Each structure stands twice: as C-alpha cells, then as structure tokens.
Amino acid sequence: MVRKTSRSVTSLVSTAAVSAVLSFAASTANAALTTYTSQSAYLGAVGATAVDTFNDLDIEPYDTPFPRTAGDITYVATTGPGNPRAYGASDDDVDWYLSSSRRTDAITFDSFGTPVAGAGGFFWGSDIAGYTVFAPYITVTATDSTGATLTYTITDPVPSSFLGFVSDATIVSLSVATGDQLGADGYGIWPTVNDLHLSVAAVPEPGTYAMLLAGLGLLGWTARRRPGRATSRLA
C-alpha cells in the first residue's frame, strides 16, 4: 500500500509538471494582439520604446521600400499598391509626418531588424498639400508572428490620435490606410503617420524559465522511471 501511494504521488507530480509545461507552451503559441488608444497606457504595457519622428523628411517624394530607423531598430516603410512613393507632410514645416503619394494607398511598416512586441504611433489624415484635414476615419492593422491580424478603426482622427498594438509574440507588420473616403470639403484624404513607436519584445522573467526547466526535468525523470516500472512488473 505504501509503494502504491508513493507511485500515486509521483504520478500526480509528473502529471502536474506535464500540465505546467503544456500550459506554458499553449500560452506561448496562442499569442494575442491588444490595442491601446492611449499613449501612456501603451508605454505602461511595453516600457521603453524607440520612436521615429520623421523630422528628417520634407515635401518631396521618397521611393519605397524606404529603409528607416527608430532608435536602434531598423525597419522598412512601403506605400502601395498603387504608387510606391511616400511623401513628407507637415502643418508648420517643423514637425514632419509620413504620408503616401496616392490617397488610396496604404503605408506599411515591416522588416523590423529587431523583434518587436509593440508598434504604434499617431494616425490621421492630410490633404494633397500635406496639411492636416478632417477624416471620418482611418484604419490601422497589425499582424504578428503567429498570423494573428487585428484591425482597429479610429473615428474622426486628429494628429493627437494615438494607437498602439502589443502582441504576446512579435509584431511583423503595421499598416495604415484611409481607403477611398473623402473629407468634408469633398477632396481626398491621405493616410498620415507621426512618431512611429517600436518596442522590443519582452524577455520572459527568470522565474518563467525556471518553471519551464523544472517541468522539463520532471518530464525527463518520468520518462526514465517508466521503463524501470515496466521491467519490474515483467520480473
């Protein structure tokens, strides 16, 4: 009876270890995208972040794919599918933004040189001259390394309209578009971005690694014990 009880306890411990490891693996695989409409809330979720201000731009065309950097993080900005050119935009020729050449084109940020878990920025619309204009809405889409995609629509966006995405995995692309909508003046609206935020992927806490390693160790111990038990039963 004592031996049976000992084996039962060992079995329960082994089962718990297996469950913990499988649970950890599942939480890693089933990543989720979360949106933040407040810059402070986004920064609270990601901690430090790198920012591309676009203040090196001007009112002129830039062929894309367009290599850029946000702090130490390299990335690529692309406009399309209609016209692969980006334009600088500004309301005061001091604070510069990134816009597209064709209003129906999207601006996409991808090819991050460092894995990022968070991406966001300020998104709104501008007119053909690059000045801020009222837009009924603008859509921003993020895709992460698990294939999960989330699209968020900002209603009545203005230059202070912030949106950020955070993934449990890593974000592989972020795109913004205004579609074929027209402003109140009947003219087109171009997608416009300022202060692109890129935040590096979070490193799991040491305790998480310890739990995973402990679970794997128990799995290995259980695997070694099973042949021994089978042999003793045959004997």
Short mmCIF file of C-alpha atoms in Angstrom, two decimals:
data_model
loop_
_atom_site.label_atom_id
_atom_site.label_comp_id
_atom_site.label_asym_id
_atom_site.label_seq_id
_atom_site.Cartn_x
_atom_site.Cartn_y
_atom_site.Cartn_z
CA MET A 1 0.00 0.00 0.00
CA VAL A 2 2.85 2.35 0.80
CA ARG A 3 4.50 1.72 -2.53
CA LYS A 4 1.21 2.25 -4.31
CA THR A 5 0.68 5.55 -2.52
CA SER A 6 4.22 6.67 -3.40
CA ARG A 7 3.64 5.86 -7.02
CA SER A 8 0.34 7.76 -6.97
CA VAL A 9 2.03 10.85 -5.56
CA THR A 10 4.80 10.59 -8.12
CA SER A 11 2.22 10.22 -10.86
CA LEU A 12 0.37 13.31 -9.65
CA VAL A 13 3.59 15.36 -9.54
CA SER A 14 4.55 14.18 -13.01
CA THR A 15 1.09 14.99 -14.33
CA ALA A 16 1.27 18.46 -12.80
CA ALA A 17 4.65 19.03 -14.41
CA VAL A 18 3.34 17.90 -17.79
CA SER A 19 0.33 20.18 -17.41
CA ALA A 20 2.53 23.15 -16.46
CA VAL A 21 4.81 22.65 -19.46
CA LEU A 22 1.91 22.15 -21.85
CA SER A 23 0.16 25.18 -20.40
CA PHE A 24 3.30 27.29 -20.88
CA ALA A 25 3.66 26.07 -24.48
CA ALA A 26 0.00 26.79 -25.20
CA SER A 27 0.21 30.33 -23.79
CA THR A 28 3.24 30.96 -25.98
CA ALA A 29 1.62 29.58 -29.13
CA ASN A 30 -1.79 31.21 -28.68
CA ALA A 31 -0.50 34.76 -28.81
CA ALA A 32 -2.92 37.67 -28.72
CA LEU A 33 -2.88 41.23 -30.04
CA THR A 34 -4.04 44.01 -27.74
CA THR A 35 -4.82 47.60 -28.74
CA TYR A 36 -4.11 50.75 -26.74
CA THR A 37 -5.73 54.07 -27.64
CA SER A 38 -3.72 55.97 -25.05
CA GLN A 39 -0.01 56.61 -25.45
CA SER A 40 0.52 56.45 -21.69
CA ALA A 41 -1.30 53.11 -21.44
CA TYR A 42 0.76 51.73 -24.33
CA LEU A 43 4.01 52.86 -22.74
CA GLY A 44 2.88 51.33 -19.47
CA ALA A 45 2.45 47.99 -21.26
CA VAL A 46 5.74 47.97 -23.18
CA GLY A 47 8.08 50.05 -21.05
CA ALA A 48 10.88 51.59 -23.12
CA THR A 49 10.13 52.29 -26.76
CA ALA A 50 12.01 53.61 -29.81
CA VAL A 51 10.46 56.42 -31.88
CA ASP A 52 10.91 57.57 -35.47
CA THR A 53 9.79 61.23 -35.58
CA PHE A 54 10.10 61.60 -39.40
CA ASN A 55 11.51 65.08 -38.83
CA ASP A 56 14.23 64.43 -41.42
CA LEU A 57 11.59 64.42 -44.19
CA ASP A 58 10.45 67.24 -46.47
CA ILE A 59 7.71 67.87 -49.03
CA GLU A 60 9.21 65.61 -51.65
CA PRO A 61 8.78 62.04 -52.89
CA TYR A 62 10.64 59.11 -51.34
CA ASP A 63 10.81 55.85 -53.24
CA THR A 64 9.73 52.84 -51.22
CA PRO A 65 10.58 50.35 -49.81
CA PHE A 66 12.10 53.08 -47.68
CA PRO A 67 14.70 51.98 -45.05
CA ARG A 68 14.17 53.78 -41.74
CA THR A 69 15.27 53.57 -38.11
CA ALA A 70 13.52 54.13 -34.81
CA GLY A 71 16.28 54.42 -32.25
CA ASP A 72 18.41 51.31 -32.82
CA ILE A 73 15.60 49.41 -34.56
CA THR A 74 15.73 49.27 -38.33
CA TYR A 75 12.58 48.81 -40.39
CA VAL A 76 11.14 49.42 -43.84
CA ALA A 77 8.27 51.72 -44.83
CA THR A 78 6.35 50.88 -48.01
CA THR A 79 3.41 52.54 -49.77
CA GLY A 80 1.15 50.81 -52.22
CA PRO A 81 -0.21 49.03 -54.07
CA GLY A 82 -0.89 51.91 -56.46
CA ASN A 83 2.21 54.10 -56.17
CA PRO A 84 5.40 53.03 -54.38
CA ARG A 85 6.27 56.54 -53.24
CA ALA A 86 5.96 58.16 -49.85
CA TYR A 87 5.79 61.90 -49.16
CA GLY A 88 6.69 64.11 -46.27
CA ALA A 89 3.80 66.16 -44.85
CA SER A 90 3.64 68.96 -42.30
CA ASP A 91 1.39 71.69 -40.93
CA ASP A 92 4.23 74.02 -39.95
CA ASP A 93 7.37 72.83 -41.81
CA VAL A 94 8.89 71.97 -38.43
CA ASP A 95 7.13 68.81 -37.26
CA TRP A 96 7.15 66.41 -40.19
CA TYR A 97 4.96 63.37 -40.87
CA LEU A 98 4.98 60.46 -43.29
CA SER A 99 2.24 60.19 -45.91
CA SER A 100 1.58 58.34 -49.17
CA SER A 101 1.67 59.58 -52.75
CA ARG A 102 -1.75 58.13 -53.66
CA ARG A 103 -4.55 58.62 -51.16
CA THR A 104 -5.99 55.13 -51.66
CA ASP A 105 -2.62 53.51 -50.89
CA ALA A 106 -1.69 52.10 -47.51
CA ILE A 107 1.53 52.78 -45.62
CA THR A 108 3.09 49.59 -44.25
CA PHE A 109 5.90 49.20 -41.73
CA ASP A 110 7.68 45.85 -41.56
CA SER A 111 11.05 44.06 -41.88
CA PHE A 112 11.95 45.01 -38.31
CA GLY A 113 15.65 44.46 -37.69
CA THR A 114 14.93 43.66 -34.04
CA PRO A 115 11.92 41.58 -32.90
CA VAL A 116 9.24 43.97 -31.65
CA ALA A 117 6.32 43.13 -29.38
CA GLY A 118 4.75 46.59 -29.66
CA ALA A 119 4.12 49.01 -32.53
CA GLY A 120 2.05 52.16 -32.74
CA GLY A 121 2.02 55.87 -33.39
CA PHE A 122 -0.19 58.85 -34.22
CA PHE A 123 -2.50 58.33 -37.21
CA TRP A 124 -4.80 60.75 -39.04
CA GLY A 125 -5.46 62.27 -42.49
CA SER A 126 -3.90 65.02 -44.58
CA ASP A 127 -4.82 66.71 -47.85
CA ILE A 128 -2.99 66.76 -51.17
CA ALA A 129 -0.73 69.58 -49.92
CA GLY A 130 0.25 67.65 -46.79
CA TYR A 131 -1.85 69.66 -44.32
CA THR A 132 -3.99 68.05 -41.66
CA VAL A 133 -7.60 67.63 -42.77
CA PHE A 134 -10.72 66.19 -41.17
CA ALA A 135 -11.14 62.48 -41.90
CA PRO A 136 -14.22 60.44 -40.94
CA TYR A 137 -11.98 57.51 -40.04
CA ILE A 138 -8.63 55.80 -40.55
CA THR A 139 -7.84 52.10 -40.19
CA VAL A 140 -4.70 50.62 -38.67
CA THR A 141 -3.86 46.91 -38.96
CA ALA A 142 -1.25 44.85 -37.10
CA THR A 143 -0.12 41.30 -37.85
CA ASP A 144 2.02 39.20 -35.54
CA SER A 145 4.31 36.19 -35.99
CA THR A 146 1.51 33.71 -35.23
CA GLY A 147 -0.52 35.03 -38.18
CA ALA A 148 -2.98 36.86 -35.94
CA THR A 149 -4.29 40.09 -37.51
CA LEU A 150 -6.18 42.89 -35.80
CA THR A 151 -7.67 45.96 -37.50
CA TYR A 152 -8.74 48.99 -35.49
CA THR A 153 -10.70 51.94 -36.87
CA ILE A 154 -10.04 55.39 -35.42
CA THR A 155 -13.10 57.63 -35.81
CA ASP A 156 -12.54 61.34 -36.53
CA PRO A 157 -8.74 61.04 -36.17
CA VAL A 158 -6.59 64.08 -35.41
CA PRO A 159 -2.78 64.48 -35.02
CA SER A 160 -3.09 63.50 -31.35
CA SER A 161 -4.89 60.23 -32.13
CA PHE A 162 -2.60 57.52 -30.78
CA LEU A 163 -2.99 53.81 -31.37
CA GLY A 164 -0.66 51.03 -30.31
CA PHE A 165 -0.65 47.25 -30.64
CA VAL A 166 1.07 44.81 -28.31
CA SER A 167 1.50 41.11 -29.10
CA ASP A 168 2.27 38.15 -26.85
CA ALA A 169 4.51 37.03 -29.75
CA THR A 170 6.22 39.53 -32.09
CA ILE A 171 4.66 42.00 -34.50
CA VAL A 172 5.70 41.55 -38.13
CA SER A 173 3.81 44.41 -39.81
CA LEU A 174 1.77 47.52 -39.15
CA SER A 175 -0.23 49.30 -41.85
CA VAL A 176 -2.47 52.36 -42.04
CA ALA A 177 -4.99 53.37 -44.70
CA THR A 178 -7.82 55.83 -45.33
CA GLY A 179 -9.36 53.97 -48.26
CA ASP A 180 -11.35 55.90 -50.85
CA GLN A 181 -13.12 58.24 -48.42
CA LEU A 182 -13.49 61.97 -48.95
CA GLY A 183 -13.25 64.78 -46.44
CA ALA A 184 -15.97 67.30 -45.60
CA ASP A 185 -14.62 69.52 -48.39
CA GLY A 186 -15.20 66.76 -50.94
CA TYR A 187 -11.49 66.18 -51.52
CA GLY A 188 -9.40 63.11 -50.86
CA ILE A 189 -7.68 62.13 -47.63
CA TRP A 190 -4.17 60.74 -47.42
CA PRO A 191 -3.05 58.38 -44.60
CA THR A 192 -0.59 60.18 -42.32
CA VAL A 193 1.69 58.91 -39.55
CA ASN A 194 3.82 60.64 -36.94
CA ASP A 195 6.13 59.35 -34.19
CA LEU A 196 6.16 55.66 -35.05
CA HIS A 197 6.70 53.67 -31.84
CA LEU A 198 8.56 50.34 -31.96
CA SER A 199 9.02 48.40 -28.75
CA VAL A 200 11.29 45.38 -28.39
CA ALA A 201 9.86 42.00 -27.47
CA ALA A 202 9.72 41.41 -23.74
CA VAL A 203 12.11 38.80 -22.32
CA PRO A 204 10.37 36.17 -20.12
CA GLU A 205 11.04 36.55 -16.39
CA PRO A 206 13.77 34.28 -14.91
CA GLY A 207 11.05 32.58 -12.87
CA THR A 208 9.26 31.59 -16.07
CA TYR A 209 12.40 29.95 -17.43
CA ALA A 210 12.93 28.20 -14.09
CA MET A 211 9.42 26.78 -14.12
CA LEU A 212 9.81 25.55 -17.68
CA LEU A 213 13.19 23.93 -17.00
CA ALA A 214 11.88 22.30 -13.82
CA GLY A 215 8.94 20.90 -15.71
CA LEU A 216 11.15 19.56 -18.47
CA GLY A 217 13.42 17.99 -15.86
CA LEU A 218 10.49 16.19 -14.25
CA LEU A 219 9.33 15.03 -17.66
CA GLY A 220 12.75 13.53 -18.31
CA TRP A 221 12.78 11.86 -14.88
CA THR A 222 9.32 10.41 -15.50
CA ALA A 223 10.38 9.05 -18.88
CA ARG A 224 13.35 7.29 -17.26
CA ARG A 225 11.17 5.82 -14.49
CA ARG A 226 8.58 4.27 -16.78
CA PRO A 227 10.83 1.57 -18.36
CA GLY A 228 12.02 0.57 -14.86
CA ARG A 229 8.47 0.03 -13.62
CA ALA A 230 7.60 -2.00 -16.71
CA THR A 231 10.66 -4.20 -16.21
CA SER A 232 9.88 -4.83 -12.54
CA ARG A 233 6.32 -5.86 -13.40
CA LEU A 234 7.55 -8.34 -16.02
CA ALA A 235 10.01 -9.77 -13.49
#
